[in-house]
mmCIF file with all atom_site columns, C-alpha atoms in Angstrom:
data_model
loop_
_atom_site.group_PDB
_atom_site.id
_atom_site.type_symbol
_atom_site.label_atom_id
_atom_site.label_alt_id
_atom_site.label_comp_id
_atom_site.label_asym_id
_atom_site.label_entity_id
_atom_site.label_seq_id
_atom_site.pdbx_PDB_ins_code
_atom_site.Cartn_x
_atom_site.Cartn_y
_atom_site.Cartn_z
_atom_site.occupancy
_atom_site.B_iso_or_equiv
_atom_site.pdbx_formal_charge
_atom_site.auth_seq_id
_atom_site.auth_comp_id
_atom_site.auth_asym_id
_atom_site.auth_atom_id
_atom_site.pdbx_PDB_model_num
ATOM 1   C CA . MET U 1 1   ? -11.959 3.622   6.758   1.00 0.00 ? 1   MET U CA 1
ATOM 2   C CA . LYS U 1 2   ? -11.326 7.180   6.482   1.00 0.00 ? 2   LYS U CA 1
ATOM 3   C CA . SER U 1 3   ? -7.817  7.158   4.462   1.00 0.00 ? 3   SER U CA 1
ATOM 4   C CA . VAL U 1 4   ? -6.316  4.801   2.363   1.00 0.00 ? 4   VAL U CA 1
ATOM 5   C CA . CYS U 1 5   ? -2.673  4.719   1.393   1.00 0.00 ? 5   CYS U CA 1
ATOM 6   C CA . VAL U 1 6   ? -1.387  3.830   -2.098  1.00 0.00 ? 6   VAL U CA 1
ATOM 7   C CA . PHE U 1 7   ? 2.265   2.808   -2.860  1.00 0.00 ? 7   PHE U CA 1
ATOM 8   C CA . CYS U 1 8   ? 2.921   2.540   -6.407  1.00 0.00 ? 8   CYS U CA 1
ATOM 9   C CA . GLY U 1 9   ? 5.536   3.140   -9.383  1.00 0.00 ? 9   GLY U CA 1
ATOM 10  C CA . SER U 1 10  ? 6.992   6.451   -10.470 1.00 0.00 ? 10  SER U CA 1
ATOM 11  C CA . SER U 1 11  ? 6.701   5.216   -13.915 1.00 0.00 ? 11  SER U CA 1
ATOM 12  C CA . LEU U 1 12  ? 3.912   4.508   -16.099 1.00 0.00 ? 12  LEU U CA 1
ATOM 13  C CA . GLY U 1 13  ? 4.719   0.794   -16.805 1.00 0.00 ? 13  GLY U CA 1
ATOM 14  C CA . ALA U 1 14  ? 4.792   -1.171  -20.111 1.00 0.00 ? 14  ALA U CA 1
ATOM 15  C CA . VAL U 1 15  ? 1.324   -1.051  -21.344 1.00 0.00 ? 15  VAL U CA 1
ATOM 16  C CA . PRO U 1 16  ? -1.264  1.979   -20.718 1.00 0.00 ? 16  PRO U CA 1
ATOM 17  C CA . GLU U 1 17  ? -3.459  -0.563  -18.462 1.00 0.00 ? 17  GLU U CA 1
ATOM 18  C CA . TYR U 1 18  ? -1.438  0.342   -15.798 1.00 0.00 ? 18  TYR U CA 1
ATOM 19  C CA . ARG U 1 19  ? -2.084  3.959   -15.784 1.00 0.00 ? 19  ARG U CA 1
ATOM 20  C CA . ASP U 1 20  ? -5.969  3.271   -16.439 1.00 0.00 ? 20  ASP U CA 1
ATOM 21  C CA . LEU U 1 21  ? -5.952  0.903   -13.296 1.00 0.00 ? 21  LEU U CA 1
ATOM 22  C CA . ALA U 1 22  ? -4.459  3.972   -11.289 1.00 0.00 ? 22  ALA U CA 1
ATOM 23  C CA . VAL U 1 23  ? -6.647  6.197   -12.257 1.00 0.00 ? 23  VAL U CA 1
ATOM 24  C CA . ALA U 1 24  ? -9.251  3.904   -11.548 1.00 0.00 ? 24  ALA U CA 1
ATOM 25  C CA . THR U 1 25  ? -8.035  3.205   -8.113  1.00 0.00 ? 25  THR U CA 1
ATOM 26  C CA . GLY U 1 26  ? -8.133  6.777   -7.210  1.00 0.00 ? 26  GLY U CA 1
ATOM 27  C CA . GLN U 1 27  ? -11.766 7.182   -8.540  1.00 0.00 ? 27  GLN U CA 1
ATOM 28  C CA . ALA U 1 28  ? -12.615 4.455   -6.335  1.00 0.00 ? 28  ALA U CA 1
ATOM 29  C CA . ILE U 1 29  ? -11.357 6.026   -3.292  1.00 0.00 ? 29  ILE U CA 1
ATOM 30  C CA . ALA U 1 30  ? -13.085 9.023   -3.953  1.00 0.00 ? 30  ALA U CA 1
ATOM 31  C CA . LYS U 1 31  ? -16.337 7.556   -4.915  1.00 0.00 ? 31  LYS U CA 1
ATOM 32  C CA . ALA U 1 32  ? -16.383 5.832   -1.407  1.00 0.00 ? 32  ALA U CA 1
ATOM 33  C CA . GLY U 1 33  ? -15.529 9.252   0.026   1.00 0.00 ? 33  GLY U CA 1
ATOM 34  C CA . ILE U 1 34  ? -12.170 7.834   1.409   1.00 0.00 ? 34  ILE U CA 1
ATOM 35  C CA . THR U 1 35  ? -8.854  10.246  1.532   1.00 0.00 ? 35  THR U CA 1
ATOM 36  C CA . LEU U 1 36  ? -6.097  9.094   -0.287  1.00 0.00 ? 36  LEU U CA 1
ATOM 37  C CA . VAL U 1 37  ? -2.788  9.083   1.089   1.00 0.00 ? 37  VAL U CA 1
ATOM 38  C CA . TYR U 1 38  ? 0.148   8.677   -1.531  1.00 0.00 ? 38  TYR U CA 1
ATOM 39  C CA . GLY U 1 39  ? 3.924   9.586   -2.571  1.00 0.00 ? 39  GLY U CA 1
ATOM 40  C CA . GLY U 1 40  ? 3.058   13.095  -3.538  1.00 0.00 ? 40  GLY U CA 1
ATOM 41  C CA . ALA U 1 41  ? 4.192   12.761  -7.004  1.00 0.00 ? 41  ALA U CA 1
ATOM 42  C CA . ARG U 1 42  ? 2.791   13.863  -10.350 1.00 0.00 ? 42  ARG U CA 1
ATOM 43  C CA . VAL U 1 43  ? 4.790   11.363  -12.051 1.00 0.00 ? 43  VAL U CA 1
ATOM 44  C CA . GLY U 1 44  ? 3.786   7.545   -13.300 1.00 0.00 ? 44  GLY U CA 1
ATOM 45  C CA . LEU U 1 45  ? 1.276   5.927   -11.702 1.00 0.00 ? 45  LEU U CA 1
ATOM 46  C CA . MET U 1 46  ? 1.909   8.095   -8.586  1.00 0.00 ? 46  MET U CA 1
ATOM 47  C CA . GLY U 1 47  ? 0.277   11.037  -10.198 1.00 0.00 ? 47  GLY U CA 1
ATOM 48  C CA . ALA U 1 48  ? -2.485  9.156   -12.276 1.00 0.00 ? 48  ALA U CA 1
ATOM 49  C CA . VAL U 1 49  ? -3.901  7.776   -8.662  1.00 0.00 ? 49  VAL U CA 1
ATOM 50  C CA . ALA U 1 50  ? -3.852  11.066  -7.405  1.00 0.00 ? 50  ALA U CA 1
ATOM 51  C CA . ASP U 1 51  ? -5.351  12.452  -10.618 1.00 0.00 ? 51  ASP U CA 1
ATOM 52  C CA . GLY U 1 52  ? -8.168  9.920   -10.572 1.00 0.00 ? 52  GLY U CA 1
ATOM 53  C CA . ALA U 1 53  ? -8.814  10.831  -7.201  1.00 0.00 ? 53  ALA U CA 1
ATOM 54  C CA . LEU U 1 54  ? -8.837  14.672  -7.815  1.00 0.00 ? 54  LEU U CA 1
ATOM 55  C CA . GLN U 1 55  ? -10.903 14.224  -11.046 1.00 0.00 ? 55  GLN U CA 1
ATOM 56  C CA . HIS U 1 56  ? -13.769 12.571  -8.771  1.00 0.00 ? 56  HIS U CA 1
ATOM 57  C CA . GLY U 1 57  ? -13.759 15.512  -6.214  1.00 0.00 ? 57  GLY U CA 1
ATOM 58  C CA . GLY U 1 58  ? -11.472 13.482  -3.566  1.00 0.00 ? 58  GLY U CA 1
ATOM 59  C CA . THR U 1 59  ? -9.480  14.590  -0.838  1.00 0.00 ? 59  THR U CA 1
ATOM 60  C CA . VAL U 1 60  ? -5.338  13.638  -1.560  1.00 0.00 ? 60  VAL U CA 1
ATOM 61  C CA . VAL U 1 61  ? -2.645  13.840  0.406   1.00 0.00 ? 61  VAL U CA 1
ATOM 62  C CA . GLY U 1 62  ? 0.955   13.657  -0.395  1.00 0.00 ? 62  GLY U CA 1
ATOM 63  C CA . VAL U 1 63  ? 4.067   13.034  1.569   1.00 0.00 ? 63  VAL U CA 1
ATOM 64  C CA . LEU U 1 64  ? 7.366   13.410  -0.566  1.00 0.00 ? 64  LEU U CA 1
ATOM 65  C CA . PRO U 1 65  ? 10.842  13.376  0.760   1.00 0.00 ? 65  PRO U CA 1
ATOM 66  C CA . ARG U 1 66  ? 12.704  16.870  0.100   1.00 0.00 ? 66  ARG U CA 1
ATOM 67  C CA . HIS U 1 67  ? 15.363  14.983  -1.637  1.00 0.00 ? 67  HIS U CA 1
ATOM 68  C CA . LEU U 1 68  ? 12.630  13.885  -4.318  1.00 0.00 ? 68  LEU U CA 1
ATOM 69  C CA . GLN U 1 69  ? 10.947  16.646  -4.491  1.00 0.00 ? 69  GLN U CA 1
ATOM 70  C CA . GLU U 1 70  ? 12.543  17.834  -8.148  1.00 0.00 ? 70  GLU U CA 1
ATOM 71  C CA . LYS U 1 71  ? 13.266  14.137  -9.197  1.00 0.00 ? 71  LYS U CA 1
ATOM 72  C CA . GLU U 1 72  ? 9.435   12.923  -8.633  1.00 0.00 ? 72  GLU U CA 1
ATOM 73  C CA . ILE U 1 73  ? 7.985   16.168  -9.196  1.00 0.00 ? 73  ILE U CA 1
ATOM 74  C CA . ALA U 1 74  ? 5.449   17.277  -6.688  1.00 0.00 ? 74  ALA U CA 1
ATOM 75  C CA . HIS U 1 75  ? 2.082   17.597  -7.544  1.00 0.00 ? 75  HIS U CA 1
ATOM 76  C CA . GLU U 1 76  ? 0.636   20.762  -7.093  1.00 0.00 ? 76  GLU U CA 1
ATOM 77  C CA . SER U 1 77  ? -3.009  20.223  -7.147  1.00 0.00 ? 77  SER U CA 1
ATOM 78  C CA . LEU U 1 78  ? -2.980  18.079  -4.205  1.00 0.00 ? 78  LEU U CA 1
ATOM 79  C CA . SER U 1 79  ? -5.532  18.984  -0.966  1.00 0.00 ? 79  SER U CA 1
ATOM 80  C CA . GLU U 1 80  ? -2.053  18.878  1.257   1.00 0.00 ? 80  GLU U CA 1
ATOM 81  C CA . LEU U 1 81  ? 1.642   18.000  0.494   1.00 0.00 ? 81  LEU U CA 1
ATOM 82  C CA . HIS U 1 82  ? 3.805   17.595  3.389   1.00 0.00 ? 82  HIS U CA 1
ATOM 83  C CA . ILE U 1 83  ? 7.732   17.572  2.522   1.00 0.00 ? 83  ILE U CA 1
ATOM 84  C CA . VAL U 1 84  ? 9.479   15.532  4.932   1.00 0.00 ? 84  VAL U CA 1
ATOM 85  C CA . GLY U 1 85  ? 13.429  14.846  5.431   1.00 0.00 ? 85  GLY U CA 1
ATOM 86  C CA . SER U 1 86  ? 13.694  11.016  4.726   1.00 0.00 ? 86  SER U CA 1
ATOM 87  C CA . MET U 1 87  ? 12.228  8.074   3.105   1.00 0.00 ? 87  MET U CA 1
ATOM 88  C CA . HIS U 1 88  ? 11.667  6.886   6.893   1.00 0.00 ? 88  HIS U CA 1
ATOM 89  C CA . GLU U 1 89  ? 9.901   9.674   7.720   1.00 0.00 ? 89  GLU U CA 1
ATOM 90  C CA . ARG U 1 90  ? 7.596   9.493   4.796   1.00 0.00 ? 90  ARG U CA 1
ATOM 91  C CA . LYS U 1 91  ? 6.602   5.959   5.614   1.00 0.00 ? 91  LYS U CA 1
ATOM 92  C CA . ALA U 1 92  ? 5.927   6.776   9.067   1.00 0.00 ? 92  ALA U CA 1
ATOM 93  C CA . MET U 1 93  ? 4.018   9.682   8.168   1.00 0.00 ? 93  MET U CA 1
ATOM 94  C CA . MET U 1 94  ? 1.991   7.812   5.549   1.00 0.00 ? 94  MET U CA 1
ATOM 95  C CA . GLU U 1 95  ? 1.177   5.112   8.275   1.00 0.00 ? 95  GLU U CA 1
ATOM 96  C CA . GLN U 1 96  ? 0.158   7.535   10.907  1.00 0.00 ? 96  GLN U CA 1
ATOM 97  C CA . LEU U 1 97  ? -2.113  9.392   8.190   1.00 0.00 ? 97  LEU U CA 1
ATOM 98  C CA . SER U 1 98  ? -3.793  5.802   6.680   1.00 0.00 ? 98  SER U CA 1
ATOM 99  C CA . ASP U 1 99  ? -5.952  3.256   7.755   1.00 0.00 ? 99  ASP U CA 1
ATOM 100 C CA . ALA U 1 100 ? -5.452  0.777   5.116   1.00 0.00 ? 100 ALA U CA 1
ATOM 101 C CA . PHE U 1 101 ? -2.563  0.154   2.536   1.00 0.00 ? 101 PHE U CA 1
ATOM 102 C CA . ILE U 1 102 ? -2.732  -1.139  -1.055  1.00 0.00 ? 102 ILE U CA 1
ATOM 103 C CA . ALA U 1 103 ? 0.130   -1.730  -3.665  1.00 0.00 ? 103 ALA U CA 1
ATOM 104 C CA . LEU U 1 104 ? -0.347  -0.863  -7.085  1.00 0.00 ? 104 LEU U CA 1
ATOM 105 C CA . PRO U 1 105 ? 2.021   -2.149  -9.393  1.00 0.00 ? 105 PRO U CA 1
ATOM 106 C CA . GLY U 1 106 ? 5.610   -0.961  -9.022  1.00 0.00 ? 106 GLY U CA 1
ATOM 107 C CA . GLY U 1 107 ? 9.004   -1.471  -8.558  1.00 0.00 ? 107 GLY U CA 1
ATOM 108 C CA . VAL U 1 108 ? 11.387  -2.258  -5.880  1.00 0.00 ? 108 VAL U CA 1
ATOM 109 C CA . GLY U 1 109 ? 10.132  1.042   -3.956  1.00 0.00 ? 109 GLY U CA 1
ATOM 110 C CA . THR U 1 110 ? 6.720   -0.197  -4.010  1.00 0.00 ? 110 THR U CA 1
ATOM 111 C CA . LEU U 1 111 ? 7.642   -3.598  -2.684  1.00 0.00 ? 111 LEU U CA 1
ATOM 112 C CA . GLU U 1 112 ? 9.842   -2.294  0.118   1.00 0.00 ? 112 GLU U CA 1
ATOM 113 C CA . GLU U 1 113 ? 6.790   0.206   1.155   1.00 0.00 ? 113 GLU U CA 1
ATOM 114 C CA . VAL U 1 114 ? 4.191   -2.364  1.323   1.00 0.00 ? 114 VAL U CA 1
ATOM 115 C CA . PHE U 1 115 ? 6.393   -4.964  2.835   1.00 0.00 ? 115 PHE U CA 1
ATOM 116 C CA . GLU U 1 116 ? 7.689   -2.802  5.686   1.00 0.00 ? 116 GLU U CA 1
ATOM 117 C CA . ILE U 1 117 ? 3.689   -1.731  6.621   1.00 0.00 ? 117 ILE U CA 1
ATOM 118 C CA . TRP U 1 118 ? 2.907   -5.354  6.504   1.00 0.00 ? 118 TRP U CA 1
ATOM 119 C CA . THR U 1 119 ? 5.988   -6.575  8.621   1.00 0.00 ? 119 THR U CA 1
ATOM 120 C CA . TRP U 1 120 ? 4.650   -3.428  11.314  1.00 0.00 ? 120 TRP U CA 1
ATOM 121 C CA . GLY U 1 121 ? 1.172   -5.251  11.276  1.00 0.00 ? 121 GLY U CA 1
ATOM 122 C CA . GLN U 1 122 ? 2.695   -8.725  11.827  1.00 0.00 ? 122 GLN U CA 1
ATOM 123 C CA . LEU U 1 123 ? 4.438   -7.045  14.837  1.00 0.00 ? 123 LEU U CA 1
ATOM 124 C CA . GLY U 1 124 ? 1.500   -5.654  16.200  1.00 0.00 ? 124 GLY U CA 1
ATOM 125 C CA . LEU U 1 125 ? 2.116   -2.152  15.589  1.00 0.00 ? 125 LEU U CA 1
ATOM 126 C CA . HIS U 1 126 ? -0.828  -1.397  13.923  1.00 0.00 ? 126 HIS U CA 1
ATOM 127 C CA . LYS U 1 127 ? -3.902  -3.275  13.006  1.00 0.00 ? 127 LYS U CA 1
ATOM 128 C CA . LYS U 1 128 ? -4.544  -1.927  9.425   1.00 0.00 ? 128 LYS U CA 1
ATOM 129 C CA . PRO U 1 129 ? -5.328  -4.073  6.646   1.00 0.00 ? 129 PRO U CA 1
ATOM 130 C CA . CYS U 1 130 ? -2.735  -4.200  3.540   1.00 0.00 ? 130 CYS U CA 1
ATOM 131 C CA . GLY U 1 131 ? -3.404  -5.379  -0.331  1.00 0.00 ? 131 GLY U CA 1
ATOM 132 C CA . LEU U 1 132 ? -2.109  -6.168  -3.276  1.00 0.00 ? 132 LEU U CA 1
ATOM 133 C CA . LEU U 1 133 ? -4.241  -4.942  -6.328  1.00 0.00 ? 133 LEU U CA 1
ATOM 134 C CA . ASN U 1 134 ? -3.407  -8.081  -8.371  1.00 0.00 ? 134 ASN U CA 1
ATOM 135 C CA . ALA U 1 135 ? -5.059  -6.600  -11.910 1.00 0.00 ? 135 ALA U CA 1
ATOM 136 C CA . LEU U 1 136 ? -3.498  -7.653  -15.091 1.00 0.00 ? 136 LEU U CA 1
ATOM 137 C CA . ASN U 1 137 ? -2.184  -10.303 -13.013 1.00 0.00 ? 137 ASN U CA 1
ATOM 138 C CA . PHE U 1 138 ? 0.888   -8.296  -11.996 1.00 0.00 ? 138 PHE U CA 1
ATOM 139 C CA . TYR U 1 139 ? 1.302   -10.165 -8.442  1.00 0.00 ? 139 TYR U CA 1
ATOM 140 C CA . ASP U 1 140 ? 0.763   -13.431 -9.568  1.00 0.00 ? 140 ASP U CA 1
ATOM 141 C CA . GLY U 1 141 ? 4.371   -14.308 -9.204  1.00 0.00 ? 141 GLY U CA 1
ATOM 142 C CA . LEU U 1 142 ? 4.959   -12.750 -5.672  1.00 0.00 ? 142 LEU U CA 1
ATOM 143 C CA . ILE U 1 143 ? 1.639   -14.014 -4.489  1.00 0.00 ? 143 ILE U CA 1
ATOM 144 C CA . GLY U 1 144 ? 2.875   -17.719 -5.348  1.00 0.00 ? 144 GLY U CA 1
ATOM 145 C CA . PHE U 1 145 ? 6.014   -16.903 -3.727  1.00 0.00 ? 145 PHE U CA 1
ATOM 146 C CA . LEU U 1 146 ? 4.195   -15.832 -0.513  1.00 0.00 ? 146 LEU U CA 1
ATOM 147 C CA . ASP U 1 147 ? 2.203   -19.001 -0.687  1.00 0.00 ? 147 ASP U CA 1
ATOM 148 C CA . HIS U 1 148 ? 5.796   -20.948 -0.952  1.00 0.00 ? 148 HIS U CA 1
ATOM 149 C CA . GLN U 1 149 ? 7.185   -19.217 1.838   1.00 0.00 ? 149 GLN U CA 1
ATOM 150 C CA . THR U 1 150 ? 3.928   -19.849 3.914   1.00 0.00 ? 150 THR U CA 1
ATOM 151 C CA . ARG U 1 151 ? 4.212   -23.782 2.925   1.00 0.00 ? 151 ARG U CA 1
ATOM 152 C CA . GLU U 1 152 ? 7.802   -23.739 3.837   1.00 0.00 ? 152 GLU U CA 1
ATOM 153 C CA . GLY U 1 153 ? 7.109   -22.860 7.206   1.00 0.00 ? 153 GLY U CA 1
ATOM 154 C CA . PHE U 1 154 ? 8.910   -19.306 7.126   1.00 0.00 ? 154 PHE U CA 1
ATOM 155 C CA . MET U 1 155 ? 5.410   -17.532 7.464   1.00 0.00 ? 155 MET U CA 1
ATOM 156 C CA . LYS U 1 156 ? 2.533   -18.633 9.406   1.00 0.00 ? 156 LYS U CA 1
ATOM 157 C CA . GLN U 1 157 ? -0.758  -18.793 7.685   1.00 0.00 ? 157 GLN U CA 1
ATOM 158 C CA . VAL U 1 158 ? -2.570  -16.508 9.581   1.00 0.00 ? 158 VAL U CA 1
ATOM 159 C CA . MET U 1 159 ? 0.158   -13.966 8.925   1.00 0.00 ? 159 MET U CA 1
ATOM 160 C CA . ARG U 1 160 ? 0.076   -14.429 5.150   1.00 0.00 ? 160 ARG U CA 1
ATOM 161 C CA . ASN U 1 161 ? -3.660  -13.878 5.277   1.00 0.00 ? 161 ASN U CA 1
ATOM 162 C CA . MET U 1 162 ? -3.103  -10.401 6.651   1.00 0.00 ? 162 MET U CA 1
ATOM 163 C CA . MET U 1 163 ? -1.979  -9.597  2.933   1.00 0.00 ? 163 MET U CA 1
ATOM 164 C CA . GLN U 1 164 ? -5.315  -9.066  0.998   1.00 0.00 ? 164 GLN U CA 1
ATOM 165 C CA . VAL U 1 165 ? -5.565  -9.776  -2.788  1.00 0.00 ? 165 VAL U CA 1
ATOM 166 C CA . ALA U 1 166 ? -8.081  -8.587  -4.925  1.00 0.00 ? 166 ALA U CA 1
ATOM 167 C CA . ASP U 1 167 ? -8.238  -7.704  -8.741  1.00 0.00 ? 167 ASP U CA 1
ATOM 168 C CA . THR U 1 168 ? -10.438 -4.582  -8.726  1.00 0.00 ? 168 THR U CA 1
ATOM 169 C CA . PRO U 1 169 ? -9.846  -1.754  -6.562  1.00 0.00 ? 169 PRO U CA 1
ATOM 170 C CA . ASP U 1 170 ? -13.521 -2.096  -5.483  1.00 0.00 ? 170 ASP U CA 1
ATOM 171 C CA . GLY U 1 171 ? -12.688 -5.589  -4.407  1.00 0.00 ? 171 GLY U CA 1
ATOM 172 C CA . LEU U 1 172 ? -9.953  -4.348  -2.467  1.00 0.00 ? 172 LEU U CA 1
ATOM 173 C CA . LEU U 1 173 ? -11.987 -1.801  -0.707  1.00 0.00 ? 173 LEU U CA 1
ATOM 174 C CA . GLU U 1 174 ? -14.733 -4.282  0.514   1.00 0.00 ? 174 GLU U CA 1
ATOM 175 C CA . LYS U 1 175 ? -12.067 -6.649  1.983   1.00 0.00 ? 175 LYS U CA 1
ATOM 176 C CA . PHE U 1 176 ? -10.615 -3.972  3.972   1.00 0.00 ? 176 PHE U CA 1
ATOM 177 C CA . ARG U 1 177 ? -14.127 -3.073  5.295   1.00 0.00 ? 177 ARG U CA 1
ATOM 178 C CA . SER U 1 178 ? -14.530 -6.501  6.300   1.00 0.00 ? 178 SER U CA 1
ATOM 179 C CA . TYR U 1 179 ? -10.949 -7.079  7.424   1.00 0.00 ? 179 TYR U CA 1
ATOM 180 C CA . GLN U 1 180 ? -10.188 -8.580  10.878  1.00 0.00 ? 180 GLN U CA 1
ATOM 181 C CA . PRO U 1 181 ? -6.499  -8.567  12.198  1.00 0.00 ? 181 PRO U CA 1
ATOM 182 C CA . PRO U 1 182 ? -5.220  -11.612 13.407  1.00 0.00 ? 182 PRO U CA 1
ATOM 183 C CA . SER U 1 183 ? -6.046  -12.464 17.072  1.00 0.00 ? 183 SER U CA 1
ATOM 184 C CA . THR U 1 184 ? -2.728  -14.519 17.878  1.00 0.00 ? 184 THR U CA 1
ATOM 185 C CA . PRO U 1 185 ? 0.652   -13.114 17.856  1.00 0.00 ? 185 PRO U CA 1
ATOM 186 C CA . LYS U 1 186 ? 3.298   -13.476 15.389  1.00 0.00 ? 186 LYS U CA 1
ATOM 187 C CA . TRP U 1 187 ? 6.103   -14.199 18.827  1.00 0.00 ? 187 TRP U CA 1
ATOM 188 C CA . ILE U 1 188 ? 4.789   -17.051 20.975  1.00 0.00 ? 188 ILE U CA 1
ATOM 189 C CA . LYS U 1 189 ? 6.747   -17.975 23.820  1.00 0.00 ? 189 LYS U CA 1
ATOM 190 C CA . PRO U 1 190 ? 8.401   -21.410 23.767  1.00 0.00 ? 190 PRO U CA 1
ATOM 191 C CA . ASP U 1 191 ? 6.208   -22.589 26.781  1.00 0.00 ? 191 ASP U CA 1
ATOM 192 C CA . GLN U 1 192 ? 3.516   -21.373 25.232  1.00 0.00 ? 192 GLN U CA 1
ATOM 193 C CA . THR U 1 193 ? 3.198   -23.572 21.907  1.00 0.00 ? 193 THR U CA 1
#
């Protein structure tokens, strides 16, 4: 694993512990010698995760859509900053540049990003691990809902297991190192069941 993409909020959240978590995640990625790929901004948790990695000598690659360059305020100290034309291009480039994906606390944009990447994995478009960093129990409700979807037959257990969960950055990186993608496809023809 050479690079990890982090999806997270452009806000800092309600308590300072969210910022601390983002900084610690950046630090853990840098200390592991892994490149951080993220949204390219210097605001919110995005800026904090980048700063955490940079403070520990990490390589940080940002991908920022042109229309957000002024709103999200591009981070000026990155190893690389790619300015792209759209959100679609941003996600495609982040996927190409990354070997794994982490969702820190964030809003609907964070969820949309990690769910799209997870969906691509379910469809066999990549075999890279995705994970929720559930520090401060931020994702408890979502994890419960994903388990509910599985119990109700809308997601196979093997696909549910693709979304790794840990409450520390190091714990999630360790799960990624041993991750094995599903050997069974999401879609099985009726005569194969």
